[in-house]
Amino acid sequence: MAIHERSLVEPERILRKERLVIDGVDVSGDWNLIILPRVINDYDLDFAKDVMNSPDGKTITQCYQCSYCTASCPVHNYWDERYNPRHFIYLARLGMIDELQKRADVMWRCVSCHKCTHRCPKGVLVEEVLKAILRAMAKKGLVEEYPSKKFDKFFTESVLEYGRIEDGELLFGWIEKQGYRVFKDPILKKPIPFIGETPEWLKQLTVKPLKSMNIGFLVLNAKHMLFHPRTKNWSKFKQVLRKVMQEEGALH
């Protein structure tokens, strides 16, 4: 199916003349918009096979390009119109790796709201398919490790260690991994919130809800920051879980 979105057509391929006459008919105005054709010879159909062969990429074959996913995507509508799930799937199925690589800087921006998957009339697991596409690109060395991938690994390691996450530790630990200087207590080496180079946007985001929390809840969170709660009998279970994830390639 052809791509019709104006935003997906390179500006240099779009022509508009002030006055255009074709076979004696004046087609000036909106009708004189011309999109120059292009011929692409560099594509890799094996790339689509790599995506289809991964467990979460199989539904890519069910996509018929209706664009419900893109129309409901908050990233596309409110952040960056270059984030276009339907278009990424279209390019992957055609093996147009160069075109995917041009969009590698936005492809990781999925916020996991799952609107795309819920609205897809063909049952495509859109978010999973996009991750499969990114993994296939990473295997070929076409994309660097993107921030959301790094966060997934950080989150997974926290769950594997404790069986559950602690929000404050996860948040400030992630800030530290982003290169900010975070102070830690000298004994347990846990990050101390808001001491150090805490980004201003984070202060604004968290201070307001903190003011409305009761003292007991704040003390409980502070306690969990220092002594991370563990799931009961987790030490035995985590070994089994880690082994299974490694065997399935979900943990590297």
PDB file of C-alpha atoms in Angstrom:
ATOM      1  CA  MET A   1       0.000   0.000   0.000  1.00  0.00           C
ATOM      2  CA  ALA A   2       1.358   3.426  -0.885  1.00  0.00           C
ATOM      3  CA  ILE A   3       2.356   5.938   1.772  1.00  0.00           C
ATOM      4  CA  HIS A   4       0.182   9.040   1.592  1.00  0.00           C
ATOM      5  CA  GLU A   5       1.107  11.023   4.708  1.00  0.00           C
ATOM      6  CA  ARG A   6       2.616  14.350   3.683  1.00  0.00           C
ATOM      7  CA  SER A   7       5.025  14.239   6.621  1.00  0.00           C
ATOM      8  CA  LEU A   8       6.577  11.028   5.267  1.00  0.00           C
ATOM      9  CA  VAL A   9       7.475  12.463   1.875  1.00  0.00           C
ATOM     10  CA  GLU A  10      10.886  14.107   1.572  1.00  0.00           C
ATOM     11  CA  PRO A  11      10.459  17.885   0.971  1.00  0.00           C
ATOM     12  CA  GLU A  12      12.725  17.778  -2.098  1.00  0.00           C
ATOM     13  CA  ARG A  13      10.253  15.404  -3.803  1.00  0.00           C
ATOM     14  CA  ILE A  14       7.326  17.764  -3.420  1.00  0.00           C
ATOM     15  CA  LEU A  15       6.790  20.292  -6.218  1.00  0.00           C
ATOM     16  CA  ARG A  16       4.199  23.046  -6.444  1.00  0.00           C
ATOM     17  CA  LYS A  17       4.018  25.495  -9.324  1.00  0.00           C
ATOM     18  CA  GLU A  18       2.270  28.834  -9.251  1.00  0.00           C
ATOM     19  CA  ARG A  19       0.425  27.946 -12.482  1.00  0.00           C
ATOM     20  CA  LEU A  20       0.153  24.544 -14.083  1.00  0.00           C
ATOM     21  CA  VAL A  21      -1.643  23.618 -17.300  1.00  0.00           C
ATOM     22  CA  ILE A  22      -1.943  19.976 -18.364  1.00  0.00           C
ATOM     23  CA  ASP A  23      -3.429  19.136 -21.789  1.00  0.00           C
ATOM     24  CA  GLY A  24      -4.922  22.588 -21.931  1.00  0.00           C
ATOM     25  CA  VAL A  25      -6.563  22.283 -18.527  1.00  0.00           C
ATOM     26  CA  ASP A  26      -5.508  24.778 -15.864  1.00  0.00           C
ATOM     27  CA  VAL A  27      -4.874  22.732 -12.710  1.00  0.00           C
ATOM     28  CA  SER A  28      -3.373  25.532 -10.653  1.00  0.00           C
ATOM     29  CA  GLY A  29      -4.260  25.644  -6.959  1.00  0.00           C
ATOM     30  CA  ASP A  30      -4.367  22.554  -4.770  1.00  0.00           C
ATOM     31  CA  TRP A  31      -4.279  20.258  -7.794  1.00  0.00           C
ATOM     32  CA  ASN A  32      -0.804  21.318  -8.861  1.00  0.00           C
ATOM     33  CA  LEU A  33       0.949  19.572  -5.967  1.00  0.00           C
ATOM     34  CA  ILE A  34       3.258  16.985  -7.508  1.00  0.00           C
ATOM     35  CA  ILE A  35       5.173  14.259  -5.672  1.00  0.00           C
ATOM     36  CA  LEU A  36       8.132  13.058  -7.679  1.00  0.00           C
ATOM     37  CA  PRO A  37       8.407   9.251  -7.865  1.00  0.00           C
ATOM     38  CA  ARG A  38      11.398   7.429  -6.506  1.00  0.00           C
ATOM     39  CA  VAL A  39      12.979   4.062  -7.217  1.00  0.00           C
ATOM     40  CA  ILE A  40      14.486   2.042  -4.373  1.00  0.00           C
ATOM     41  CA  ASN A  41      16.725  -0.894  -5.160  1.00  0.00           C
ATOM     42  CA  ASP A  42      18.430  -1.279  -1.797  1.00  0.00           C
ATOM     43  CA  TYR A  43      16.235  -3.451   0.418  1.00  0.00           C
ATOM     44  CA  ASP A  44      16.713  -6.581   2.508  1.00  0.00           C
ATOM     45  CA  LEU A  45      13.812  -9.020   2.702  1.00  0.00           C
ATOM     46  CA  ASP A  46      15.736 -11.137   5.215  1.00  0.00           C
ATOM     47  CA  PHE A  47      15.241  -8.318   7.701  1.00  0.00           C
ATOM     48  CA  ALA A  48      11.467  -8.876   7.709  1.00  0.00           C
ATOM     49  CA  LYS A  49      12.073 -12.605   8.206  1.00  0.00           C
ATOM     50  CA  ASP A  50      14.223 -11.842  11.259  1.00  0.00           C
ATOM     51  CA  VAL A  51      11.353  -9.826  12.750  1.00  0.00           C
ATOM     52  CA  MET A  52       8.746 -12.473  11.898  1.00  0.00           C
ATOM     53  CA  ASN A  53      10.857 -15.262  13.408  1.00  0.00           C
ATOM     54  CA  SER A  54      11.054 -13.571  16.807  1.00  0.00           C
ATOM     55  CA  PRO A  55       8.283 -14.536  19.284  1.00  0.00           C
ATOM     56  CA  ASP A  56       6.922 -11.000  19.593  1.00  0.00           C
ATOM     57  CA  GLY A  57       7.272 -10.097  15.931  1.00  0.00           C
ATOM     58  CA  LYS A  58       5.009 -12.711  14.375  1.00  0.00           C
ATOM     59  CA  THR A  59       1.912 -10.503  14.137  1.00  0.00           C
ATOM     60  CA  ILE A  60       3.696  -8.086  11.800  1.00  0.00           C
ATOM     61  CA  THR A  61       2.275 -10.103   8.881  1.00  0.00           C
ATOM     62  CA  GLN A  62      -1.281  -9.248   9.983  1.00  0.00           C
ATOM     63  CA  CYS A  63      -0.830  -5.492   9.479  1.00  0.00           C
ATOM     64  CA  TYR A  64      -2.809  -4.119   6.518  1.00  0.00           C
ATOM     65  CA  GLN A  65      -1.772  -0.499   7.016  1.00  0.00           C
ATOM     66  CA  CYS A  66      -5.072   0.961   8.188  1.00  0.00           C
ATOM     67  CA  SER A  67      -3.159   3.415  10.443  1.00  0.00           C
ATOM     68  CA  TYR A  68      -5.399   3.066  13.500  1.00  0.00           C
ATOM     69  CA  CYS A  69      -2.206   2.579  15.526  1.00  0.00           C
ATOM     70  CA  THR A  70      -0.681   5.855  14.397  1.00  0.00           C
ATOM     71  CA  ALA A  71      -3.949   7.785  14.714  1.00  0.00           C
ATOM     72  CA  SER A  72      -4.270   6.753  18.369  1.00  0.00           C
ATOM     73  CA  CYS A  73      -0.589   7.120  19.283  1.00  0.00           C
ATOM     74  CA  PRO A  74       0.070   9.946  21.819  1.00  0.00           C
ATOM     75  CA  VAL A  75       3.742  10.131  20.840  1.00  0.00           C
ATOM     76  CA  HIS A  76       2.826  10.759  17.194  1.00  0.00           C
ATOM     77  CA  ASN A  77       0.033  13.231  17.985  1.00  0.00           C
ATOM     78  CA  TYR A  78       1.578  15.237  20.805  1.00  0.00           C
ATOM     79  CA  TRP A  79       5.349  14.823  20.589  1.00  0.00           C
ATOM     80  CA  ASP A  80       6.858  13.927  17.243  1.00  0.00           C
ATOM     81  CA  GLU A  81       4.912  13.116  14.087  1.00  0.00           C
ATOM     82  CA  ARG A  82       7.912  11.166  12.811  1.00  0.00           C
ATOM     83  CA  TYR A  83       6.999   8.470  15.347  1.00  0.00           C
ATOM     84  CA  ASN A  84       4.684   6.477  13.105  1.00  0.00           C
ATOM     85  CA  PRO A  85       4.128   2.804  14.060  1.00  0.00           C
ATOM     86  CA  ARG A  86       2.310   1.962  10.823  1.00  0.00           C
ATOM     87  CA  HIS A  87       5.148   3.382   8.756  1.00  0.00           C
ATOM     88  CA  PHE A  88       7.818   1.526  10.747  1.00  0.00           C
ATOM     89  CA  ILE A  89       5.977  -1.755  10.123  1.00  0.00           C
ATOM     90  CA  TYR A  90       5.617  -0.895   6.437  1.00  0.00           C
ATOM     91  CA  LEU A  91       9.355  -0.217   6.074  1.00  0.00           C
ATOM     92  CA  ALA A  92      10.304  -3.362   8.012  1.00  0.00           C
ATOM     93  CA  ARG A  93       8.139  -5.595   5.817  1.00  0.00           C
ATOM     94  CA  LEU A  94       9.740  -4.142   2.702  1.00  0.00           C
ATOM     95  CA  GLY A  95      13.215  -4.537   4.179  1.00  0.00           C
ATOM     96  CA  MET A  96      13.962  -0.842   3.749  1.00  0.00           C
ATOM     97  CA  ILE A  97      16.595  -0.698   6.436  1.00  0.00           C
ATOM     98  CA  ASP A  98      18.079   2.631   5.387  1.00  0.00           C
ATOM     99  CA  GLU A  99      14.707   4.315   5.830  1.00  0.00           C
ATOM    100  CA  LEU A 100      14.268   2.710   9.255  1.00  0.00           C
ATOM    101  CA  GLN A 101      17.717   3.842  10.279  1.00  0.00           C
ATOM    102  CA  LYS A 102      16.832   7.447   9.438  1.00  0.00           C
ATOM    103  CA  ARG A 103      14.098   7.184  12.087  1.00  0.00           C
ATOM    104  CA  ALA A 104      16.134   5.282  14.698  1.00  0.00           C
ATOM    105  CA  ASP A 105      16.316   8.354  16.932  1.00  0.00           C
ATOM    106  CA  VAL A 106      12.524   8.327  17.454  1.00  0.00           C
ATOM    107  CA  MET A 107      11.630   4.636  17.199  1.00  0.00           C
ATOM    108  CA  TRP A 108      12.393   3.964  20.874  1.00  0.00           C
ATOM    109  CA  ARG A 109       9.958   6.647  22.099  1.00  0.00           C
ATOM    110  CA  CYS A 110       7.031   4.296  22.685  1.00  0.00           C
ATOM    111  CA  VAL A 111       5.390   5.083  26.062  1.00  0.00           C
ATOM    112  CA  SER A 112       3.771   1.617  26.329  1.00  0.00           C
ATOM    113  CA  CYS A 113       0.217   2.933  26.560  1.00  0.00           C
ATOM    114  CA  HIS A 114      -0.900   0.039  24.304  1.00  0.00           C
ATOM    115  CA  LYS A 115      -3.532   2.182  22.543  1.00  0.00           C
ATOM    116  CA  CYS A 116      -2.113   1.004  19.218  1.00  0.00           C
ATOM    117  CA  THR A 117      -2.532  -2.653  20.147  1.00  0.00           C
ATOM    118  CA  HIS A 118      -6.024  -2.210  21.592  1.00  0.00           C
ATOM    119  CA  ARG A 119      -7.274  -0.343  18.522  1.00  0.00           C
ATOM    120  CA  CYS A 120      -5.692  -2.573  15.868  1.00  0.00           C
ATOM    121  CA  PRO A 121      -8.538  -4.353  14.025  1.00  0.00           C
ATOM    122  CA  LYS A 122      -6.167  -7.084  12.840  1.00  0.00           C
ATOM    123  CA  GLY A 123      -4.767  -8.087  16.224  1.00  0.00           C
ATOM    124  CA  VAL A 124      -1.241  -6.827  15.585  1.00  0.00           C
ATOM    125  CA  LEU A 125       0.727  -6.534  18.835  1.00  0.00           C
ATOM    126  CA  VAL A 126       2.127  -3.226  17.677  1.00  0.00           C
ATOM    127  CA  GLU A 127       4.381  -2.361  20.620  1.00  0.00           C
ATOM    128  CA  GLU A 128       5.906  -5.845  20.654  1.00  0.00           C
ATOM    129  CA  VAL A 129       6.422  -5.767  16.892  1.00  0.00           C
ATOM    130  CA  LEU A 130       8.220  -2.423  17.106  1.00  0.00           C
ATOM    131  CA  LYS A 131      10.528  -3.789  19.794  1.00  0.00           C
ATOM    132  CA  ALA A 132      11.224  -6.801  17.591  1.00  0.00           C
ATOM    133  CA  ILE A 133      12.128  -4.426  14.752  1.00  0.00           C
ATOM    134  CA  LEU A 134      14.506  -2.496  17.019  1.00  0.00           C
ATOM    135  CA  ARG A 135      16.124  -5.718  18.217  1.00  0.00           C
ATOM    136  CA  ALA A 136      16.614  -6.858  14.614  1.00  0.00           C
ATOM    137  CA  MET A 137      18.246  -3.507  13.856  1.00  0.00           C
ATOM    138  CA  ALA A 138      20.444  -3.748  16.958  1.00  0.00           C
ATOM    139  CA  LYS A 139      21.651  -7.221  15.916  1.00  0.00           C
ATOM    140  CA  LYS A 140      22.807  -5.731  12.640  1.00  0.00           C
ATOM    141  CA  GLY A 141      24.555  -2.917  14.479  1.00  0.00           C
ATOM    142  CA  LEU A 142      22.242  -0.330  12.936  1.00  0.00           C
ATOM    143  CA  VAL A 143      21.143   1.325  16.188  1.00  0.00           C
ATOM    144  CA  GLU A 144      22.889   2.129  19.415  1.00  0.00           C
ATOM    145  CA  GLU A 145      21.444   0.994  22.693  1.00  0.00           C
ATOM    146  CA  TYR A 146      18.574   3.408  23.102  1.00  0.00           C
ATOM    147  CA  PRO A 147      17.474   4.926  26.477  1.00  0.00           C
ATOM    148  CA  SER A 148      14.289   2.877  26.902  1.00  0.00           C
ATOM    149  CA  LYS A 149      16.288  -0.310  26.342  1.00  0.00           C
ATOM    150  CA  LYS A 150      18.750   0.742  29.010  1.00  0.00           C
ATOM    151  CA  PHE A 151      15.872   1.457  31.385  1.00  0.00           C
ATOM    152  CA  ASP A 152      14.293  -1.943  30.639  1.00  0.00           C
ATOM    153  CA  LYS A 153      17.547  -3.627  31.663  1.00  0.00           C
ATOM    154  CA  PHE A 154      17.846  -1.513  34.807  1.00  0.00           C
ATOM    155  CA  PHE A 155      14.213  -2.249  35.751  1.00  0.00           C
ATOM    156  CA  THR A 156      14.618  -5.982  35.062  1.00  0.00           C
ATOM    157  CA  GLU A 157      17.743  -6.225  37.210  1.00  0.00           C
ATOM    158  CA  SER A 158      15.901  -4.548  40.091  1.00  0.00           C
ATOM    159  CA  VAL A 159      13.007  -7.021  39.823  1.00  0.00           C
ATOM    160  CA  LEU A 160      15.376  -9.987  39.575  1.00  0.00           C
ATOM    161  CA  GLU A 161      17.277  -8.846  42.652  1.00  0.00           C
ATOM    162  CA  TYR A 162      14.343  -8.105  44.938  1.00  0.00           C
ATOM    163  CA  GLY A 163      11.232  -9.562  43.315  1.00  0.00           C
ATOM    164  CA  ARG A 164       9.689  -6.102  43.339  1.00  0.00           C
ATOM    165  CA  ILE A 165      10.669  -2.519  42.677  1.00  0.00           C
ATOM    166  CA  GLU A 166      10.969   0.418  45.026  1.00  0.00           C
ATOM    167  CA  ASP A 167       9.903   3.565  43.185  1.00  0.00           C
ATOM    168  CA  GLY A 168      12.304   6.055  44.788  1.00  0.00           C
ATOM    169  CA  GLU A 169      15.354   3.859  44.471  1.00  0.00           C
ATOM    170  CA  LEU A 170      14.471   3.041  40.889  1.00  0.00           C
ATOM    171  CA  LEU A 171      13.981   6.721  40.024  1.00  0.00           C
ATOM    172  CA  PHE A 172      17.154   8.066  41.588  1.00  0.00           C
ATOM    173  CA  GLY A 173      19.198   5.063  40.523  1.00  0.00           C
ATOM    174  CA  TRP A 174      18.126   5.746  36.940  1.00  0.00           C
ATOM    175  CA  ILE A 175      19.071   9.403  37.292  1.00  0.00           C
ATOM    176  CA  GLU A 176      22.537   8.304  38.362  1.00  0.00           C
ATOM    177  CA  LYS A 177      22.832   6.094  35.278  1.00  0.00           C
ATOM    178  CA  GLN A 178      22.005   9.117  33.144  1.00  0.00           C
ATOM    179  CA  GLY A 179      25.227  10.728  34.334  1.00  0.00           C
ATOM    180  CA  TYR A 180      23.898  12.956  37.114  1.00  0.00           C
ATOM    181  CA  ARG A 181      25.851  13.120  40.355  1.00  0.00           C
ATOM    182  CA  VAL A 182      23.813  11.432  43.090  1.00  0.00           C
ATOM    183  CA  PHE A 183      24.786  11.396  46.767  1.00  0.00           C
ATOM    184  CA  LYS A 184      24.541   8.108  48.643  1.00  0.00           C
ATOM    185  CA  ASP A 185      24.469   7.327  52.318  1.00  0.00           C
ATOM    186  CA  PRO A 186      27.900   6.124  53.513  1.00  0.00           C
ATOM    187  CA  ILE A 187      26.706   2.791  54.941  1.00  0.00           C
ATOM    188  CA  LEU A 188      24.130   1.245  52.594  1.00  0.00           C
ATOM    189  CA  LYS A 189      25.252   3.203  49.519  1.00  0.00           C
ATOM    190  CA  LYS A 190      21.666   4.079  48.668  1.00  0.00           C
ATOM    191  CA  PRO A 191      20.873   7.314  46.755  1.00  0.00           C
ATOM    192  CA  ILE A 192      19.604  10.178  48.906  1.00  0.00           C
ATOM    193  CA  PRO A 193      16.684  11.907  47.107  1.00  0.00           C
ATOM    194  CA  PHE A 194      17.129  15.514  45.953  1.00  0.00           C
ATOM    195  CA  ILE A 195      20.725  15.760  47.187  1.00  0.00           C
ATOM    196  CA  GLY A 196      23.103  16.173  44.294  1.00  0.00           C
ATOM    197  CA  GLU A 197      22.371  17.090  40.695  1.00  0.00           C
ATOM    198  CA  THR A 198      18.674  16.368  40.716  1.00  0.00           C
ATOM    199  CA  PRO A 199      17.200  17.668  37.429  1.00  0.00           C
ATOM    200  CA  GLU A 200      14.933  20.690  37.894  1.00  0.00           C
ATOM    201  CA  TRP A 201      12.075  19.058  35.977  1.00  0.00           C
ATOM    202  CA  LEU A 202      12.125  16.155  38.437  1.00  0.00           C
ATOM    203  CA  LYS A 203      11.955  18.470  41.426  1.00  0.00           C
ATOM    204  CA  GLN A 204       8.914  20.189  39.981  1.00  0.00           C
ATOM    205  CA  LEU A 205       7.339  16.843  39.100  1.00  0.00           C
ATOM    206  CA  THR A 206       7.734  15.260  42.517  1.00  0.00           C
ATOM    207  CA  VAL A 207       7.661  18.048  45.104  1.00  0.00           C
ATOM    208  CA  LYS A 208       3.975  18.910  44.585  1.00  0.00           C
ATOM    209  CA  PRO A 209       2.601  15.374  45.190  1.00  0.00           C
ATOM    210  CA  LEU A 210       5.036  14.942  48.103  1.00  0.00           C
ATOM    211  CA  LYS A 211       3.388  17.901  49.873  1.00  0.00           C
ATOM    212  CA  SER A 212       0.028  16.131  49.833  1.00  0.00           C
ATOM    213  CA  MET A 213       1.318  12.828  51.259  1.00  0.00           C
ATOM    214  CA  ASN A 214       0.863  12.055  54.935  1.00  0.00           C
ATOM    215  CA  ILE A 215       3.863  11.622  57.215  1.00  0.00           C
ATOM    216  CA  GLY A 216       3.349   7.884  57.646  1.00  0.00           C
ATOM    217  CA  PHE A 217       3.479   7.269  53.921  1.00  0.00           C
ATOM    218  CA  LEU A 218       6.611   9.399  53.521  1.00  0.00           C
ATOM    219  CA  VAL A 219       8.357   7.554  56.354  1.00  0.00           C
ATOM    220  CA  LEU A 220       7.424   4.206  54.794  1.00  0.00           C
ATOM    221  CA  ASN A 221       8.899   5.274  51.441  1.00  0.00           C
ATOM    222  CA  ALA A 222      12.060   6.566  53.115  1.00  0.00           C
ATOM    223  CA  LYS A 223      12.407   3.237  54.907  1.00  0.00           C
ATOM    224  CA  HIS A 224      11.996   1.351  51.622  1.00  0.00           C
ATOM    225  CA  MET A 225      14.614   3.576  50.019  1.00  0.00           C
ATOM    226  CA  LEU A 226      17.138   2.439  52.613  1.00  0.00           C
ATOM    227  CA  PHE A 227      16.020  -1.151  53.064  1.00  0.00           C
ATOM    228  CA  HIS A 228      14.634  -2.417  49.793  1.00  0.00           C
ATOM    229  CA  PRO A 229      11.680  -4.759  50.511  1.00  0.00           C
ATOM    230  CA  ARG A 230      12.026  -8.266  49.111  1.00  0.00           C
ATOM    231  CA  THR A 231       9.433 -10.762  47.995  1.00  0.00           C
ATOM    232  CA  LYS A 232       9.203 -13.699  50.399  1.00  0.00           C
ATOM    233  CA  ASN A 233      11.451 -16.652  49.443  1.00  0.00           C
ATOM    234  CA  TRP A 234      12.684 -14.679  46.436  1.00  0.00           C
ATOM    235  CA  SER A 235      16.321 -15.792  46.613  1.00  0.00           C
ATOM    236  CA  LYS A 236      15.480 -19.291  45.343  1.00  0.00           C
ATOM    237  CA  PHE A 237      12.941 -18.206  42.780  1.00  0.00           C
ATOM    238  CA  LYS A 238      15.130 -15.532  41.216  1.00  0.00           C
ATOM    239  CA  GLN A 239      17.760 -18.099  40.248  1.00  0.00           C
ATOM    240  CA  VAL A 240      15.151 -20.085  38.318  1.00  0.00           C
ATOM    241  CA  LEU A 241      13.725 -16.936  36.711  1.00  0.00           C
ATOM    242  CA  ARG A 242      17.135 -15.642  35.685  1.00  0.00           C
ATOM    243  CA  LYS A 243      18.031 -19.003  34.110  1.00  0.00           C
ATOM    244  CA  VAL A 244      14.757 -19.181  32.143  1.00  0.00           C
ATOM    245  CA  MET A 245      15.158 -15.602  30.897  1.00  0.00           C
ATOM    246  CA  GLN A 246      18.714 -16.306  29.775  1.00  0.00           C
ATOM    247  CA  GLU A 247      17.635 -19.459  27.916  1.00  0.00           C
ATOM    248  CA  GLU A 248      14.883 -17.533  26.119  1.00  0.00           C
ATOM    249  CA  GLY A 249      17.245 -14.721  25.191  1.00  0.00           C
ATOM    250  CA  ALA A 250      15.369 -12.149  27.269  1.00  0.00           C
ATOM    251  CA  LEU A 251      18.386 -11.491  29.480  1.00  0.00           C
ATOM    252  CA  HIS A 252      21.877 -10.709  28.284  1.00  0.00           C
TER     253      HIS A 252
END
